[in-house]
Tab-separated table of C-alpha atoms in Angstrom:
chain	number	residue	atom	x	y	z
A	1	UNK	CA	-23.498	-29.157	-17.349
A	2	UNK	CA	-22.177	-28.531	-20.880
A	3	UNK	CA	-22.585	-24.893	-21.810
A	4	UNK	CA	-24.579	-24.075	-24.953
A	5	UNK	CA	-22.790	-22.353	-27.820
A	6	UNK	CA	-23.582	-18.711	-28.485
A	7	UNK	CA	-22.873	-15.345	-26.886
A	8	UNK	CA	-20.962	-15.296	-23.603
A	9	UNK	CA	-22.187	-13.548	-20.452
A	10	UNK	CA	-19.216	-12.009	-18.633
A	11	UNK	CA	-19.979	-11.302	-14.975
A	12	UNK	CA	-17.834	-9.039	-12.830
A	13	UNK	CA	-18.171	-7.540	-9.377
A	14	UNK	CA	-18.065	-8.762	-5.805
A	15	UNK	CA	-17.367	-12.397	-4.997
A	16	UNK	CA	-16.924	-13.245	-1.331
A	17	UNK	CA	-17.568	-15.844	1.352
A	18	UNK	CA	-20.992	-15.761	3.002
A	19	UNK	CA	-21.326	-17.234	6.491
A	20	UNK	CA	-25.056	-17.420	7.291
A	21	UNK	CA	-26.028	-17.927	10.940
A	22	UNK	CA	-29.303	-17.858	12.827
A	23	UNK	CA	-31.815	-17.490	14.068
A	24	UNK	CA	-31.190	-14.639	16.470
A	25	UNK	CA	-34.190	-12.871	18.010
A	26	UNK	CA	-32.266	-9.942	19.495
A	27	UNK	CA	-28.678	-8.746	19.633
A	28	UNK	CA	-26.723	-10.092	22.636
A	29	UNK	CA	-24.760	-7.931	25.036
A	30	UNK	CA	-21.075	-7.494	24.249
A	31	UNK	CA	-18.895	-9.973	26.123
A	32	UNK	CA	-21.424	-12.823	25.960
A	33	UNK	CA	-21.680	-15.955	23.813
A	34	UNK	CA	-24.814	-17.177	22.008
A	35	UNK	CA	-25.282	-20.635	20.479
A	36	UNK	CA	-27.300	-20.565	17.221
A	37	UNK	CA	-29.135	-23.487	15.681
A	38	UNK	CA	-27.942	-23.027	12.090
A	39	UNK	CA	-24.857	-22.037	10.127
A	40	UNK	CA	-23.934	-22.378	6.480
A	41	UNK	CA	-20.825	-21.314	4.567
A	42	UNK	CA	-21.479	-20.529	0.914
A	43	UNK	CA	-20.232	-18.658	-2.112
A	44	UNK	CA	-21.636	-15.147	-1.976
A	45	UNK	CA	-21.475	-11.646	-3.315
A	46	UNK	CA	-23.745	-10.391	-6.087
A	47	UNK	CA	-21.417	-11.459	-8.909
A	48	UNK	CA	-20.696	-14.762	-7.204
A	49	UNK	CA	-24.399	-15.547	-6.817
A	50	UNK	CA	-25.175	-14.671	-10.433
A	51	UNK	CA	-22.250	-16.619	-11.875
A	52	UNK	CA	-23.033	-19.664	-9.735
A	53	UNK	CA	-26.642	-19.660	-10.962
A	54	UNK	CA	-25.512	-19.274	-14.590
A	55	UNK	CA	-23.208	-22.239	-14.053
A	56	UNK	CA	-26.042	-24.375	-12.725
A	57	UNK	CA	-28.329	-23.274	-15.582
A	58	UNK	CA	-25.726	-24.330	-18.142
A	59	UNK	CA	-25.499	-20.832	-19.652
A	60	UNK	CA	-22.366	-19.821	-21.543
A	61	UNK	CA	-20.624	-17.412	-19.170
A	62	UNK	CA	-17.324	-16.359	-17.630
A	63	UNK	CA	-16.778	-14.816	-14.203
A	64	UNK	CA	-14.134	-12.107	-13.822
A	65	UNK	CA	-13.443	-11.771	-10.127
A	66	UNK	CA	-10.952	-11.328	-7.346
A	67	UNK	CA	-10.141	-13.167	-4.134
A	68	UNK	CA	-7.641	-12.879	-1.315
A	69	UNK	CA	-4.512	-15.015	-1.029
A	70	UNK	CA	-5.797	-17.276	1.728
A	71	UNK	CA	-7.700	-20.523	2.173
A	72	UNK	CA	-11.045	-18.787	1.610
A	73	UNK	CA	-9.802	-17.434	-1.720
A	74	UNK	CA	-8.785	-20.902	-2.848
A	75	UNK	CA	-12.165	-22.243	-1.755
A	76	UNK	CA	-14.037	-19.599	-3.753
A	77	UNK	CA	-11.993	-20.334	-6.867
A	78	UNK	CA	-12.797	-24.034	-6.603
A	79	UNK	CA	-16.526	-23.324	-6.887
A	80	UNK	CA	-16.454	-22.017	-10.456
A	81	UNK	CA	-15.699	-23.915	-13.648
A	82	UNK	CA	-15.490	-20.832	-15.890
A	83	UNK	CA	-13.668	-17.924	-14.260
A	84	UNK	CA	-10.603	-15.692	-14.377
A	85	UNK	CA	-9.198	-14.366	-11.119
A	86	UNK	CA	-7.058	-11.628	-9.676
A	87	UNK	CA	-5.526	-12.857	-6.413
A	88	UNK	CA	-5.026	-9.875	-4.119
A	89	UNK	CA	-2.399	-9.869	-1.359
A	90	UNK	CA	-5.059	-9.458	1.317
A	91	UNK	CA	-7.466	-11.651	3.260
A	92	UNK	CA	-10.608	-12.657	1.379
A	93	UNK	CA	-13.736	-10.612	2.107
A	94	UNK	CA	-16.165	-12.438	4.421
A	95	UNK	CA	-19.780	-11.465	5.005
A	96	UNK	CA	-21.532	-12.825	8.108
A	97	UNK	CA	-25.310	-12.808	7.752
A	98	UNK	CA	-27.322	-12.970	10.964
A	99	UNK	CA	-30.908	-14.101	10.386
A	100	UNK	CA	-33.695	-13.258	12.829
A	101	UNK	CA	-36.907	-15.322	13.268
A	102	UNK	CA	-38.815	-13.184	10.725
A	103	UNK	CA	-36.284	-14.037	8.024
A	104	UNK	CA	-34.753	-10.561	7.905
A	105	UNK	CA	-30.960	-10.468	7.743
A	106	UNK	CA	-28.155	-8.224	8.964
A	107	UNK	CA	-24.790	-8.518	7.232
A	108	UNK	CA	-21.416	-7.790	8.827
A	109	UNK	CA	-18.839	-7.586	6.022
A	110	UNK	CA	-15.074	-7.293	6.214
A	111	UNK	CA	-13.202	-5.107	3.735
A	112	UNK	CA	-10.802	-7.834	2.615
A	113	UNK	CA	-9.892	-8.200	-1.038
A	114	UNK	CA	-12.764	-6.032	-2.276
A	115	UNK	CA	-11.015	-2.998	-0.783
A	116	UNK	CA	-8.263	-3.243	-3.432
A	117	UNK	CA	-10.139	-4.635	-6.457
A	118	UNK	CA	-9.992	-2.049	-9.260
A	119	UNK	CA	-10.917	-1.280	-12.864
A	120	UNK	CA	-7.544	-2.361	-14.286
A	121	UNK	CA	-8.050	-5.787	-12.710
A	122	UNK	CA	-11.269	-6.172	-14.713
A	123	UNK	CA	-10.020	-4.704	-17.991
A	124	UNK	CA	-6.906	-6.912	-17.970
A	125	UNK	CA	-9.033	-10.057	-17.831
A	126	UNK	CA	-11.854	-8.880	-20.109
A	127	UNK	CA	-11.412	-9.784	-23.802
A	128	UNK	CA	-10.039	-6.949	-25.942
A	129	UNK	CA	-12.982	-7.371	-28.290
A	130	UNK	CA	-16.438	-8.804	-27.653
A	131	UNK	CA	-17.843	-11.519	-29.883
A	132	UNK	CA	-21.293	-10.829	-31.373
A	133	UNK	CA	-23.937	-10.827	-28.645
A	134	UNK	CA	-21.490	-10.887	-25.704
A	135	UNK	CA	-22.756	-9.203	-22.541
A	136	UNK	CA	-20.781	-7.709	-19.661
A	137	UNK	CA	-22.850	-7.869	-16.482
A	138	UNK	CA	-21.781	-5.394	-13.791
A	139	UNK	CA	-22.581	-5.932	-10.099
A	140	UNK	CA	-21.405	-4.998	-6.634
A	141	UNK	CA	-19.539	-1.814	-7.566
A	142	UNK	CA	-20.320	-0.017	-4.302
A	143	UNK	CA	-18.366	-2.539	-2.215
A	144	UNK	CA	-15.012	-1.972	-3.992
A	145	UNK	CA	-13.845	1.641	-3.519
A	146	UNK	CA	-11.088	1.482	-6.201
A	147	UNK	CA	-13.573	0.019	-8.674
A	148	UNK	CA	-16.193	2.645	-7.895
A	149	UNK	CA	-13.689	5.492	-8.092
A	150	UNK	CA	-13.008	4.786	-11.780
A	151	UNK	CA	-16.264	3.143	-12.863
A	152	UNK	CA	-16.864	5.555	-15.738
A	153	UNK	CA	-13.686	4.261	-17.396
A	154	UNK	CA	-14.803	0.662	-17.001
A	155	UNK	CA	-18.183	1.413	-18.575
A	156	UNK	CA	-16.664	3.395	-21.451
A	157	UNK	CA	-13.895	0.860	-22.143
A	158	UNK	CA	-16.275	-2.108	-22.107
A	159	UNK	CA	-18.631	-0.340	-24.485
A	160	UNK	CA	-15.716	0.525	-26.787
A	161	UNK	CA	-14.770	-3.165	-26.867
A	162	UNK	CA	-18.219	-3.987	-28.240
A	163	UNK	CA	-19.951	-5.476	-25.190
A	164	UNK	CA	-23.635	-5.065	-24.487
A	165	UNK	CA	-23.699	-3.677	-20.943
A	166	UNK	CA	-25.991	-4.644	-18.091
A	167	UNK	CA	-25.974	-3.247	-14.555
A	168	UNK	CA	-27.503	-4.320	-11.267
A	169	UNK	CA	-26.549	-1.518	-8.897
A	170	UNK	CA	-27.388	-3.060	-5.545
A	171	UNK	CA	-27.978	-0.722	-2.620
A	172	UNK	CA	-25.157	1.698	-1.684
A	173	UNK	CA	-23.922	1.193	1.911
A	174	UNK	CA	-24.269	4.952	2.557
A	175	UNK	CA	-27.549	5.307	0.677
A	176	UNK	CA	-28.261	7.233	-2.506
A	177	UNK	CA	-26.267	10.374	-1.834
A	178	UNK	CA	-26.722	13.177	-4.444
A	179	UNK	CA	-23.234	12.871	-5.945
A	180	UNK	CA	-23.518	9.090	-6.227
A	181	UNK	CA	-26.938	9.395	-7.879
A	182	UNK	CA	-25.478	11.860	-10.386
A	183	UNK	CA	-22.638	9.495	-11.268
A	184	UNK	CA	-24.832	6.392	-11.642
A	185	UNK	CA	-27.345	8.275	-13.779
A	186	UNK	CA	-24.384	9.161	-16.021
A	187	UNK	CA	-23.552	5.474	-16.471
A	188	UNK	CA	-27.082	4.753	-17.658
A	189	UNK	CA	-26.572	6.415	-21.044
A	190	UNK	CA	-24.117	3.589	-21.937
A	191	UNK	CA	-26.275	0.682	-20.771
A	192	UNK	CA	-28.348	-1.869	-22.646
A	193	UNK	CA	-29.932	-3.330	-19.495
A	194	UNK	CA	-30.605	-1.874	-16.054
A	195	UNK	CA	-31.986	-4.470	-13.626
A	196	UNK	CA	-32.738	-3.202	-10.106
A	197	UNK	CA	-35.255	-3.826	-7.356
A	198	UNK	CA	-38.285	-1.807	-6.308
A	199	UNK	CA	-36.327	0.065	-3.618
A	200	UNK	CA	-33.335	0.854	-5.819
A	201	UNK	CA	-35.493	2.287	-8.604
A	202	UNK	CA	-36.918	4.791	-6.091
A	203	UNK	CA	-33.543	5.599	-4.545
A	204	UNK	CA	-31.707	6.076	-7.832
A	205	UNK	CA	-34.435	8.102	-9.525
A	206	UNK	CA	-35.271	10.321	-6.553
A	207	UNK	CA	-38.987	9.806	-7.239
A	208	UNK	CA	-41.526	8.621	-4.658
A	209	UNK	CA	-43.577	6.132	-6.707
A	210	UNK	CA	-42.441	3.211	-8.853
A	211	UNK	CA	-44.193	4.340	-12.055
A	212	UNK	CA	-42.666	7.808	-11.884
A	213	UNK	CA	-39.286	6.332	-10.934
A	214	UNK	CA	-39.335	3.917	-13.876
A	215	UNK	CA	-40.299	6.742	-16.251
A	216	UNK	CA	-37.418	8.899	-14.996
A	217	UNK	CA	-34.836	6.139	-15.415
A	218	UNK	CA	-36.126	5.235	-18.864
A	219	UNK	CA	-35.454	8.827	-19.897
A	220	UNK	CA	-31.843	8.453	-18.689
A	221	UNK	CA	-31.315	5.179	-20.587
A	222	UNK	CA	-30.815	4.902	-24.358
A	223	UNK	CA	-34.153	4.624	-26.225
A	224	UNK	CA	-33.646	0.935	-27.055
A	225	UNK	CA	-32.384	-0.090	-23.598
A	226	UNK	CA	-34.301	-2.285	-21.167
A	227	UNK	CA	-35.262	-1.414	-17.609
A	228	UNK	CA	-36.271	-4.265	-15.305
A	229	UNK	CA	-37.683	-3.699	-11.831
A	230	UNK	CA	-37.531	-6.740	-9.541
A	231	UNK	CA	-40.524	-6.699	-7.172
A	232	UNK	CA	-39.901	-9.660	-4.859
A	233	UNK	CA	-43.058	-11.728	-4.277
A	234	UNK	CA	-44.936	-9.589	-6.819
A	235	UNK	CA	-42.675	-10.696	-9.674
A	236	UNK	CA	-41.003	-8.267	-12.065
A	237	UNK	CA	-41.794	-5.420	-14.440
A	238	UNK	CA	-39.960	-4.753	-17.695
A	239	UNK	CA	-39.837	-1.696	-19.934
A	240	UNK	CA	-38.361	-1.489	-23.434
A	241	UNK	CA	-39.382	0.987	-26.120
A	242	UNK	CA	-43.174	1.043	-26.014
A	243	UNK	CA	-43.402	-2.161	-24.006
A	244	UNK	CA	-44.390	-2.318	-20.336
A	245	UNK	CA	-44.767	-5.896	-19.104
A	246	UNK	CA	-45.607	-7.237	-15.645
A	247	UNK	CA	-44.814	-10.855	-14.813
A	248	UNK	CA	-46.206	-12.237	-11.536
A	249	UNK	CA	-44.275	-14.581	-9.266
A	250	UNK	CA	-45.674	-17.964	-8.295
A	251	UNK	CA	-46.602	-18.495	-4.677
A	252	UNK	CA	-43.896	-20.627	-3.070
A	253	UNK	CA	-42.822	-21.623	0.415
A	254	UNK	CA	-39.892	-19.319	1.117
A	255	UNK	CA	-36.860	-20.998	2.653
A	256	UNK	CA	-33.991	-18.606	1.916
A	257	UNK	CA	-34.110	-15.291	0.001
A	258	UNK	CA	-30.376	-14.469	0.196
A	259	UNK	CA	-29.146	-13.590	-3.296
A	260	UNK	CA	-32.618	-13.917	-4.857
A	261	UNK	CA	-32.164	-10.788	-6.957
A	262	UNK	CA	-28.777	-11.990	-8.237
A	263	UNK	CA	-30.305	-15.329	-9.183
A	264	UNK	CA	-33.096	-13.489	-11.040
A	265	UNK	CA	-30.366	-11.749	-13.054
A	266	UNK	CA	-28.938	-15.120	-14.077
A	267	UNK	CA	-32.281	-16.478	-15.266
A	268	UNK	CA	-33.030	-13.260	-17.139
A	269	UNK	CA	-29.605	-13.196	-18.825
A	270	UNK	CA	-29.566	-16.881	-19.739
A	271	UNK	CA	-32.933	-16.544	-21.470
A	272	UNK	CA	-31.943	-13.282	-23.141
A	273	UNK	CA	-28.804	-14.621	-24.833
A	274	UNK	CA	-30.788	-17.711	-25.831
A	275	UNK	CA	-33.076	-15.462	-27.897
A	276	UNK	CA	-36.009	-14.861	-25.543
A	277	UNK	CA	-38.104	-11.727	-25.909
A	278	UNK	CA	-38.602	-9.359	-22.962
A	279	UNK	CA	-41.546	-11.252	-21.503
A	280	UNK	CA	-39.757	-14.581	-21.852
A	281	UNK	CA	-36.626	-13.239	-20.163
A	282	UNK	CA	-38.679	-11.798	-17.300
A	283	UNK	CA	-40.491	-15.090	-16.819
A	284	UNK	CA	-37.190	-16.960	-16.775
A	285	UNK	CA	-35.783	-14.585	-14.157
A	286	UNK	CA	-38.839	-14.937	-11.935
A	287	UNK	CA	-38.908	-18.731	-12.304
A	288	UNK	CA	-35.195	-19.076	-11.496
A	289	UNK	CA	-35.412	-16.887	-8.409
A	290	UNK	CA	-38.604	-18.632	-7.230
A	291	UNK	CA	-36.946	-22.044	-7.511
A	292	UNK	CA	-33.882	-20.832	-5.612
A	293	UNK	CA	-35.684	-19.280	-2.647
A	294	UNK	CA	-37.941	-22.297	-2.133
A	295	UNK	CA	-35.416	-25.148	-2.165
A	296	UNK	CA	-32.732	-26.470	0.175
A	297	UNK	CA	-30.235	-27.465	-1.064
A	298	UNK	CA	-30.781	-24.626	-3.499
A	299	UNK	CA	-31.929	-25.444	-7.015
A	300	UNK	CA	-32.341	-23.081	-9.961
A	301	UNK	CA	-34.915	-24.848	-12.135
């Protein structure tokens, strides 16, 4: 699709290969072989999912990512029409998702190229100065140790270049440890948008209830920033200034929820840069995610 003119959404973070297999009722014994009924190889990673959805929605965007120097890296690059890449001298990161009959998933992820992807890789490819309205969308930081180690510099440098900043934290592999919580809460003072799910808002804030958690994070954000809490089948809640808006999700037949939160981000962002108000952006995020989880092949409208 031809991208509309206007601000550009720059997306950076983890892009990797997802190999989805299932369904597996229980883990097999080591040394055995199990034949599964389904497998699918797809573009994955939080940043990959968001950028792919933006591409399908026709939103003006650019992916800043990294891949390994192997056949999987070349395959990932071929999936995006608007992207800049760092090619690392490592294998490409692969995530194998095992799905059980209930639809729950367990991911086994190799370190691969994400183990060497760092802040300088991003800053080299990011424009030296943002155009009016440009957004830098940050995802997947916990899966790249060099990126995480220097994330404060990335946030500060991007803000100095004039970008509006948005963050979807994802869930840390080791949980919300006190030092990590302290660091992430420090990033919030530079953000324009924080978009996280109902579990992450509790984990990051340290509170026990969503309302208290949202209030705590709003205090850590700038006064004019937006907090969005993604609530799965219940829709999404948004907070900005004196606004508190709940948008329900439609009831759909769920086929595949992998990357649903990342797809929500794409719908939300595309509407936002197109001039939507908070409620309109929330509704776009919910509608995009609902379409994605209920279609095969996946659609975003």
